[in-house]
Each structure stands twice: as C-alpha cells, then as structure tokens.
Short mmCIF file of C-alpha atoms and ligand atoms in Angstrom, two decimals:
data_model
loop_
_atom_site.label_atom_id
_atom_site.label_comp_id
_atom_site.label_asym_id
_atom_site.label_seq_id
_atom_site.Cartn_x
_atom_site.Cartn_y
_atom_site.Cartn_z
CA MET A 1271 0.00 0.00 0.00
CA SER A 1272 2.88 2.42 0.71
CA GLY A 1273 4.21 2.37 -2.88
CA PRO A 1274 7.72 2.76 -4.31
CA ALA A 1275 10.52 4.84 -2.75
CA LEU A 1276 10.26 8.53 -3.66
CA HIS A 1277 12.54 11.56 -3.58
CA LEU A 1278 11.63 15.25 -3.37
CA ALA A 1279 13.84 18.32 -3.19
CA GLY A 1280 12.65 21.75 -2.16
CA VAL A 1281 12.16 24.22 0.66
CA VAL A 1282 10.64 22.37 3.61
CA LEU A 1283 8.22 24.38 5.75
CA PRO A 1284 7.90 25.55 8.43
CA GLU A 1285 11.72 25.47 8.83
CA GLY A 1286 12.27 27.11 5.45
CA GLU A 1287 15.42 25.21 4.54
CA HIS A 1288 16.14 23.64 1.17
CA ARG A 1289 16.39 19.90 1.72
CA ASP A 1290 16.26 16.53 0.01
CA VAL A 1291 13.52 14.34 1.43
CA TRP A 1292 12.92 10.65 0.75
CA VAL A 1293 9.84 8.52 1.26
CA ARG A 1294 10.26 4.86 2.10
CA ASP A 1295 7.56 2.44 3.32
CA GLY A 1296 5.13 5.35 3.55
CA ARG A 1297 7.37 7.43 5.83
CA PHE A 1298 9.76 10.36 5.50
CA THR A 1299 13.46 9.98 5.86
CA PHE A 1300 16.33 12.40 5.35
CA GLU A 1301 18.67 9.47 4.67
CA PRO A 1302 19.14 8.96 0.91
CA VAL A 1303 17.20 5.96 -0.43
CA PRO A 1304 19.03 4.38 -3.41
CA GLY A 1305 16.86 3.99 -6.50
CA ALA A 1306 14.12 6.36 -5.28
CA GLU A 1307 12.14 8.08 -8.02
CA THR A 1308 12.37 11.89 -7.99
CA VAL A 1309 8.79 13.18 -8.10
CA SER A 1310 9.34 16.84 -7.29
CA ARG A 1311 12.20 19.28 -7.44
CA GLY A 1312 12.43 22.96 -6.62
CA GLY A 1313 9.11 23.76 -4.94
CA TRP A 1314 7.91 24.55 -1.44
CA LEU A 1315 6.88 21.56 0.69
CA ILE A 1316 4.24 21.58 3.42
CA PRO A 1317 2.73 18.60 5.27
CA GLY A 1318 -0.61 19.27 3.54
CA LEU A 1319 -3.41 21.64 4.42
CA VAL A 1320 -5.96 20.98 7.17
CA ASP A 1321 -9.63 21.88 7.05
CA ALA A 1322 -10.28 22.04 10.80
CA HIS A 1323 -14.03 22.46 10.43
CA CYS A 1324 -15.95 20.71 7.71
CA HIS A 1325 -18.75 18.19 7.37
CA VAL A 1326 -18.36 15.09 5.21
CA GLY A 1327 -21.73 13.74 4.13
CA ILE A 1328 -23.83 16.89 4.47
CA LEU A 1329 -25.08 18.10 1.09
CA ARG A 1330 -24.87 21.64 -0.23
CA GLY A 1331 -28.24 23.26 0.37
CA GLY A 1332 -29.38 20.85 3.10
CA GLY A 1333 -29.92 17.19 3.81
CA HIS A 1334 -27.30 14.49 3.83
CA ALA A 1335 -25.83 12.05 1.33
CA GLU A 1336 -27.49 8.65 1.02
CA ASP A 1337 -24.80 7.33 -1.28
CA LEU A 1338 -21.25 6.71 -0.08
CA ALA A 1339 -19.89 7.66 -3.53
CA GLU A 1340 -21.16 11.21 -2.96
CA VAL A 1341 -19.50 11.30 0.44
CA ARG A 1342 -16.25 10.05 -1.05
CA ALA A 1343 -16.40 12.74 -3.74
CA GLN A 1344 -16.53 15.43 -1.02
CA ALA A 1345 -13.41 14.05 0.66
CA LEU A 1346 -11.64 13.84 -2.73
CA THR A 1347 -12.51 17.48 -3.44
CA GLU A 1348 -10.80 18.42 -0.17
CA ARG A 1349 -7.75 16.35 -1.06
CA ASP A 1350 -7.49 17.92 -4.50
CA ALA A 1351 -7.39 21.30 -2.75
CA GLY A 1352 -4.32 20.11 -0.81
CA VAL A 1353 -6.20 19.05 2.34
CA LEU A 1354 -4.60 15.87 3.70
CA ALA A 1355 -6.39 15.93 7.07
CA LEU A 1356 -9.75 17.28 8.07
CA ARG A 1357 -11.72 17.56 11.26
CA ASP A 1358 -15.33 16.59 10.68
CA CYS A 1359 -17.37 18.78 13.02
CA GLY A 1360 -20.48 16.63 12.94
CA SER A 1361 -22.13 14.47 10.31
CA PRO A 1362 -25.25 12.29 10.33
CA VAL A 1363 -23.54 9.93 7.85
CA ASP A 1364 -21.37 7.05 9.05
CA THR A 1365 -18.18 7.71 7.06
CA ARG A 1366 -16.04 5.18 8.94
CA SER A 1367 -15.55 2.91 5.91
CA LEU A 1368 -13.67 5.77 4.15
CA ASP A 1369 -10.80 5.26 6.59
CA ASP A 1370 -9.64 2.28 4.51
CA ASP A 1371 -9.48 4.31 1.28
CA PRO A 1372 -5.83 5.28 0.56
CA GLU A 1373 -6.96 8.06 -1.82
CA LEU A 1374 -8.73 10.07 0.88
CA PRO A 1375 -7.48 12.52 3.51
CA ALA A 1376 -7.50 11.54 7.18
CA ILE A 1377 -10.90 12.27 8.71
CA ILE A 1378 -10.94 13.12 12.41
CA ARG A 1379 -14.54 12.96 13.54
CA ALA A 1380 -16.65 14.62 16.20
CA GLY A 1381 -19.53 12.17 15.94
CA ARG A 1382 -22.90 13.87 15.45
CA HIS A 1383 -23.83 17.38 16.49
CA ILE A 1384 -25.60 17.41 19.87
CA ALA A 1385 -28.36 20.03 19.82
CA ARG A 1386 -31.37 21.03 21.88
CA THR A 1387 -34.74 19.89 20.49
CA ARG A 1388 -35.72 22.03 17.46
CA ARG A 1389 -32.75 24.33 18.04
CA TYR A 1390 -30.58 23.41 15.04
CA ILE A 1391 -30.73 22.63 11.30
CA PRO A 1392 -33.32 19.83 11.06
CA GLY A 1393 -32.03 16.32 10.43
CA LEU A 1394 -28.33 16.94 11.11
CA GLY A 1395 -27.89 16.59 14.84
CA ILE A 1396 -29.06 14.43 17.72
CA GLU A 1397 -31.74 16.59 19.33
CA ILE A 1398 -32.20 16.17 23.08
CA GLU A 1399 -33.17 17.96 26.28
CA PRO A 1400 -30.61 18.99 28.93
CA GLU A 1401 -31.24 15.99 31.19
CA ASP A 1402 -29.82 13.73 28.45
CA LEU A 1403 -26.80 15.86 27.53
CA VAL A 1404 -24.19 14.11 29.69
CA GLU A 1405 -25.21 10.64 28.52
CA GLN A 1406 -25.36 11.68 24.85
CA THR A 1407 -21.96 13.38 25.15
CA ARG A 1408 -20.51 10.04 26.26
CA VAL A 1409 -22.19 8.26 23.33
CA GLN A 1410 -20.75 10.72 20.78
CA ALA A 1411 -17.32 10.73 22.48
CA ARG A 1412 -17.15 6.97 21.84
CA ARG A 1413 -18.46 7.35 18.28
CA GLY A 1414 -15.95 10.00 17.19
CA ASP A 1415 -12.18 10.26 16.88
CA GLY A 1416 -11.48 12.22 20.03
CA TRP A 1417 -13.92 15.11 19.59
CA VAL A 1418 -17.49 15.92 20.60
CA LYS A 1419 -19.47 18.72 18.94
CA LEU A 1420 -22.11 20.65 20.88
CA VAL A 1421 -24.41 23.26 19.44
CA GLY A 1422 -23.85 26.03 21.97
CA ASP A 1423 -26.33 28.60 20.73
CA TRP A 1424 -28.99 29.01 18.05
CA ILE A 1425 -31.99 31.18 17.47
CA ASP A 1426 -34.57 30.81 20.24
CA ARG A 1427 -37.82 31.64 18.48
CA ALA A 1428 -39.51 32.50 21.78
CA VAL A 1429 -36.82 35.12 22.43
CA GLY A 1430 -36.40 36.18 18.79
CA ASP A 1431 -32.62 36.17 19.06
CA LEU A 1432 -29.63 33.87 19.50
CA ALA A 1433 -29.65 32.22 22.93
CA PRO A 1434 -27.70 29.49 24.73
CA GLU A 1435 -28.99 25.95 24.28
CA TRP A 1436 -27.91 24.50 27.63
CA PRO A 1437 -27.84 25.53 31.31
CA ALA A 1438 -24.29 26.24 32.54
CA ASP A 1439 -24.19 23.41 35.09
CA VAL A 1440 -25.31 20.82 32.52
CA VAL A 1441 -22.77 21.93 29.94
CA ALA A 1442 -20.02 21.77 32.57
CA ALA A 1443 -20.99 18.19 33.46
CA ALA A 1444 -21.05 17.22 29.78
CA ILE A 1445 -17.60 18.68 29.09
CA ALA A 1446 -16.24 16.87 32.17
CA ALA A 1447 -17.81 13.62 30.95
CA ALA A 1448 -16.22 13.99 27.49
CA HIS A 1449 -12.84 14.62 29.08
CA GLU A 1450 -13.31 11.48 31.18
CA GLU A 1451 -13.93 9.59 27.93
CA GLY A 1452 -10.66 11.00 26.54
CA ALA A 1453 -12.40 13.29 24.03
CA ARG A 1454 -12.05 17.01 23.47
CA VAL A 1455 -15.15 19.18 23.13
CA THR A 1456 -15.98 21.96 20.74
CA ALA A 1457 -19.12 24.04 20.36
CA HIS A 1458 -20.85 25.98 17.66
CA THR A 1459 -21.48 29.53 18.86
CA PHE A 1460 -22.39 32.68 16.94
CA GLY A 1461 -23.43 34.92 19.84
CA THR A 1462 -21.86 35.86 23.16
CA ASP A 1463 -24.18 34.56 25.87
CA ALA A 1464 -23.35 30.84 25.57
CA LEU A 1465 -19.60 31.44 25.69
CA PRO A 1466 -18.80 32.19 29.37
CA ALA A 1467 -20.19 28.84 30.60
CA LEU A 1468 -18.46 26.86 27.85
CA ILE A 1469 -15.07 28.49 28.37
CA GLU A 1470 -15.35 28.36 32.18
CA ALA A 1471 -16.13 24.62 31.93
CA GLY A 1472 -12.86 24.01 30.08
CA ILE A 1473 -14.13 23.50 26.54
CA ASP A 1474 -11.26 22.83 24.13
CA CYS A 1475 -12.39 24.82 21.10
CA ILE A 1476 -15.03 27.27 19.92
CA GLU A 1477 -16.39 27.11 16.35
CA HIS A 1478 -17.18 30.42 14.61
CA GLY A 1479 -16.83 32.42 17.86
CA THR A 1480 -18.14 35.63 16.31
CA GLY A 1481 -19.54 36.69 19.70
CA LEU A 1482 -16.18 36.61 21.50
CA THR A 1483 -15.45 39.66 23.64
CA GLU A 1484 -12.11 41.02 24.83
CA ASP A 1485 -12.62 39.44 28.29
CA LEU A 1486 -13.54 36.04 26.87
CA ILE A 1487 -10.58 36.15 24.48
CA GLY A 1488 -8.31 36.86 27.45
CA GLU A 1489 -9.72 33.86 29.29
CA MET A 1490 -9.31 31.60 26.25
CA ALA A 1491 -5.71 32.72 25.83
CA ARG A 1492 -5.04 31.94 29.50
CA ARG A 1493 -6.58 28.47 29.16
CA GLY A 1494 -5.29 27.65 25.66
CA THR A 1495 -8.83 27.30 24.26
CA ALA A 1496 -8.73 27.34 20.45
CA VAL A 1497 -11.04 29.04 17.96
CA VAL A 1498 -11.90 28.05 14.38
CA PRO A 1499 -13.47 31.22 12.94
CA THR A 1500 -14.84 29.77 9.63
CA LEU A 1501 -14.75 33.23 8.03
CA VAL A 1502 -15.87 31.95 4.63
CA ASN A 1503 -19.10 30.82 6.33
CA VAL A 1504 -19.46 34.03 8.34
CA GLU A 1505 -19.84 35.67 4.91
CA ASN A 1506 -23.32 34.07 4.95
CA PHE A 1507 -24.41 36.06 8.04
CA PRO A 1508 -25.95 38.96 6.08
CA GLY A 1509 -27.99 36.38 4.15
CA PHE A 1510 -29.15 34.75 7.43
CA ALA A 1511 -30.10 38.21 8.71
CA GLN A 1512 -32.10 38.98 5.59
CA ALA A 1513 -33.91 35.63 5.71
CA GLY A 1514 -34.89 36.19 9.38
CA GLU A 1515 -35.61 39.93 9.14
CA LYS A 1516 -39.42 39.80 9.02
CA ARG A 1517 -40.14 37.41 11.87
CA PHE A 1518 -37.00 37.95 13.96
CA PRO A 1519 -35.73 41.52 13.55
CA THR A 1520 -33.63 41.36 16.74
CA TYR A 1521 -31.90 38.21 15.50
CA ALA A 1522 -31.30 39.89 12.14
CA SER A 1523 -29.62 42.88 13.75
CA THR A 1524 -27.52 40.58 15.99
CA MET A 1525 -26.28 38.68 12.93
CA ARG A 1526 -25.38 41.92 11.13
CA ARG A 1527 -23.49 43.19 14.17
CA LEU A 1528 -21.59 39.89 14.54
CA TYR A 1529 -20.70 39.99 10.85
CA ALA A 1530 -19.43 43.53 11.07
CA ASN A 1531 -17.13 42.60 14.00
CA SER A 1532 -15.97 39.21 12.74
CA GLY A 1533 -12.60 40.27 11.34
CA ALA A 1534 -11.75 42.30 14.43
CA VAL A 1535 -12.59 39.33 16.68
CA VAL A 1536 -10.19 37.08 14.75
CA ARG A 1537 -7.42 39.64 14.88
CA ALA A 1538 -7.93 40.22 18.63
CA ALA A 1539 -7.90 36.46 19.32
CA TYR A 1540 -4.71 35.98 17.35
CA GLU A 1541 -3.00 38.95 18.97
CA ALA A 1542 -4.01 37.75 22.46
CA GLY A 1543 -2.38 34.35 21.78
CA VAL A 1544 -5.52 32.27 21.30
CA PRO A 1545 -4.74 29.30 19.00
CA VAL A 1546 -6.61 30.05 15.75
CA PHE A 1547 -7.13 27.32 13.12
CA ALA A 1548 -8.46 27.38 9.56
CA GLY A 1549 -11.79 25.69 8.88
CA THR A 1550 -14.32 26.32 6.13
CA ASP A 1551 -17.58 24.76 7.43
CA ALA A 1552 -17.86 23.00 4.06
CA GLY A 1553 -21.00 20.91 3.74
CA GLY A 1554 -24.35 22.63 3.90
CA GLY A 1555 -23.79 26.26 3.01
CA ILE A 1556 -20.17 26.09 1.79
CA ASP A 1557 -18.55 24.07 -1.00
CA HIS A 1558 -15.79 21.60 -0.20
CA GLY A 1559 -12.28 22.46 -1.38
CA VAL A 1560 -12.09 26.13 -0.34
CA ILE A 1561 -9.55 25.97 2.49
CA ALA A 1562 -7.19 28.32 0.60
CA ASP A 1563 -9.96 30.95 0.67
CA GLU A 1564 -10.24 30.59 4.45
CA ILE A 1565 -6.47 30.96 4.93
CA ARG A 1566 -6.62 34.07 2.77
CA ALA A 1567 -9.56 35.39 4.84
CA LEU A 1568 -7.66 34.84 8.11
CA CYS A 1569 -4.79 36.84 6.62
CA GLU A 1570 -7.12 39.63 5.50
CA ALA A 1571 -8.54 39.75 9.04
CA GLY A 1572 -5.07 40.63 10.29
CA ILE A 1573 -3.17 37.38 10.88
CA PRO A 1574 0.25 37.52 9.18
CA ALA A 1575 0.42 35.30 6.07
CA GLU A 1576 2.86 32.76 7.51
CA ALA A 1577 0.78 32.38 10.69
CA ALA A 1578 -2.42 32.04 8.63
CA LEU A 1579 -0.73 29.29 6.61
CA ALA A 1580 0.42 27.57 9.84
CA ALA A 1581 -3.20 27.78 11.10
CA GLY A 1582 -4.25 25.77 8.05
CA SER A 1583 -1.29 23.39 7.95
CA TRP A 1584 1.44 22.36 10.39
CA LYS A 1585 0.01 24.02 13.53
CA ALA A 1586 -3.40 22.49 12.86
CA ARG A 1587 -1.83 19.06 12.28
CA GLU A 1588 0.03 19.28 15.57
CA TRP A 1589 -3.22 20.28 17.33
CA LEU A 1590 -4.93 17.21 15.84
CA GLY A 1591 -2.06 14.89 16.78
CA LEU A 1592 -0.51 14.61 13.31
CA ARG A 1593 3.16 15.12 12.48
CA GLY A 1594 4.88 17.30 9.89
CA ILE A 1595 7.71 16.67 7.44
CA GLU A 1596 10.08 14.99 9.85
CA GLU A 1597 12.13 11.83 10.12
CA GLY A 1598 9.90 8.77 10.50
CA ALA A 1599 6.58 10.64 10.15
CA GLN A 1600 3.87 9.43 7.78
CA ALA A 1601 4.72 10.90 4.37
CA ASP A 1602 2.02 13.53 3.77
CA VAL A 1603 3.25 16.40 1.64
CA VAL A 1604 1.90 18.96 -0.81
CA VAL A 1605 4.28 20.86 -3.07
CA TYR A 1606 3.72 24.42 -4.37
CA GLU A 1607 5.58 26.21 -7.11
CA THR A 1608 6.13 29.42 -5.15
CA ASP A 1609 6.60 30.27 -1.47
CA PRO A 1610 3.11 30.14 0.10
CA ARG A 1611 4.31 32.30 3.02
CA ALA A 1612 4.90 35.13 0.57
CA GLU A 1613 2.05 34.35 -1.80
CA LEU A 1614 -0.99 32.62 -0.28
CA ASP A 1615 -2.66 32.39 -3.70
CA THR A 1616 -0.20 29.64 -4.67
CA LEU A 1617 -2.26 27.41 -2.29
CA GLN A 1618 -4.95 27.38 -5.00
CA ARG A 1619 -2.55 25.38 -7.23
CA PRO A 1620 -0.99 22.31 -5.58
CA GLN A 1621 1.71 20.91 -7.89
CA ARG A 1622 2.24 17.50 -6.34
CA THR A 1623 0.46 15.63 -3.55
CA ILE A 1624 1.75 12.64 -1.62
CA LEU A 1625 -0.60 11.03 0.87
CA ARG A 1626 0.56 8.23 3.20
CA GLY A 1627 3.66 7.82 1.04
CA ARG A 1628 1.87 7.49 -2.32
CA VAL A 1629 1.67 10.05 -5.13
CA VAL A 1630 -2.06 10.80 -5.44
CA ALA A 1631 -1.93 13.99 -7.54
ZN1 ZN B 1456 -20.17 23.39 10.85
#
C-alpha cells in the first residue's frame, strides 16, 4: 500500500530550509534511499493543508448524502485542494468505511452534532433535552475520533434572538464527561451569551466564535482554548439576517453586528495568543475544497500570512495529533511552485500531492 521509494527536493516548511527528502515504506526519511524516483524538485513543501471544520456527508443546500460515492467525492474534493487531514465537526452519515481508502485525507470525527430539540438545522444533529446531555456526550465521544461537537447557541424563536442551548451546570458536566472519555469538546457559537459557561467549563475549542469579547478572548488565551473562525461561512451572516428579518428583527440585527465585527474578533484572538485554526464549514452552506480561501480570509482579518498558513497546515496538524515533514513521520506532503508564506494564492494550485507515502496527484 505504501508504494515505491520517492525523492523530493525543495524548501521544507515551516523550517524554510532547502532539503532533500525521501519517502520509504510510507514514511519520510532524510537518509538517501538508493533507487528512489524523484517526483518533485524545486518547490515549497508543506505537510498538507488541514480543514479544521468541515462536514463530510452533508449536502450543499441541506440534507445528507445517502450514497457513499457522494461522500467520497466530497473528501476527494478536499484532497485535490491540498487538504490531507480534516476535522469533521459533525455528520449524520457514518463515514467510517472511508478510513480504509488510501486516496482520501484523514478524517478526524466529532460524531454527530448534539443540539437542543428544534434548536438546530433539522435532520443533522441528535436533538435532546438537557437531562440527556451528559449521557449523549458520552455516546458521541465513543463514536468520534477524540472530539465531541455541541451546538452552543442558536436562534430561540420565543426570544427572537440567538440564545444558549444548555444551562451552565449541565454543559459543565457534559464537558467533564467527554474529558473522562478521553475526548475534546468543541461548540458551535455565533453569539456571546453561551460562551462564558463553555469556556469556564474548560471547553477545548469554539467554532465560529463571532460573539467573543475582549474578556472572553483573554480567558481563552489563559486556558489555551482554540477558535476556528470559519470566516468563509461568516460571509453568509448577512444572508441569514435577511432571511430572518421579518419574523425575527432582533436576530437579524444581531447577525449583522456579529458579521461587522468578525474580522476584528479574529485579529484580537490571534494577537491575544488564542490558538486560531483554519476551517471552512464546508458541507451545507459552503462548498468543499475552499480551504485556501479561508487561509486568505484569516490573513485579511489581520493574521500575518505565515501564521495564517500555519493555522491551516502544520500548527493544525500538531493540534490534531498529526506530524509534519520529519524523520519517520507518515509521508504527507503537498508541493507548491512558489513560497506560500509570501504568496498565499499559490495554495490554490498544488503541484504534487503525496498522501501516506503514495503520489495521489
Ligand atoms: Zn459546521
């Protein structure tokens, strides 16, 4: 399965040194391998991109795939965009059989979204009441690959605005239960009110996080809580506002305010030292294969280009427990023609892709 011995020469990131790299038995080595085939020379090498928030199996425009070929096509689209690992932030489709497919990126799953009854997109999550949250968190912790995904806030139609889904004491017990199961926890939040309880309870990551305040960012930085801003999806907020305007004018104005502040929130989080990672929220409202757009958006929000690239590559891999281009590591590498630290647009055009030691593109 690991294929023939390979040789690449180029600038290896993040170190930035020109090196010769060999691949043998699916792993990197810096020791020359006689007879290895040279498959790339002269480019910039990264250990692949990471989409830290996407959904494999959810269809564009709603619903989920019934056919595994459709699901596979989504993962292939990510790979062809240079994504060699992705974090699936909740899917109703059992994609476990894709793990045996050598053509596809690594999928690190969060099980299914856990949402309050009628407080999320219909059909995607497990919908429960607070008394079942701890038990369901354990179920999803065992179903996933080390992550659990909570829906932290959503529109409350009785209130007419975003509101937390769970009481603070229940969410704290659920996060503790996930940690006992050896899983990390992340939560979807758009607004502010759900955040203090989640962060205080030791949640590991916040998705979107558009409602983060200076105080909450300070607390996350102190605790090492990460954020995945999904800026390409936040671009949909004005559309959400418009759709809700008539029945929920307060919600609409909240969404417009969150949208207006979204870039500043990302910049403040980065500057405070909060770990920021690149994720697109592909599936549903966003196409797969747009991670380069998200890295660009993080940069435009004020994160320096090299740090934005790290947030969508080696730093994200490390966060997910995956290694970079180093001796003995699994040989995952994407080659670009120009230096992506200087020119993020080169990420749109991967020149050569090696996944688990095999040339796949
Ligand atoms: Zn999502």
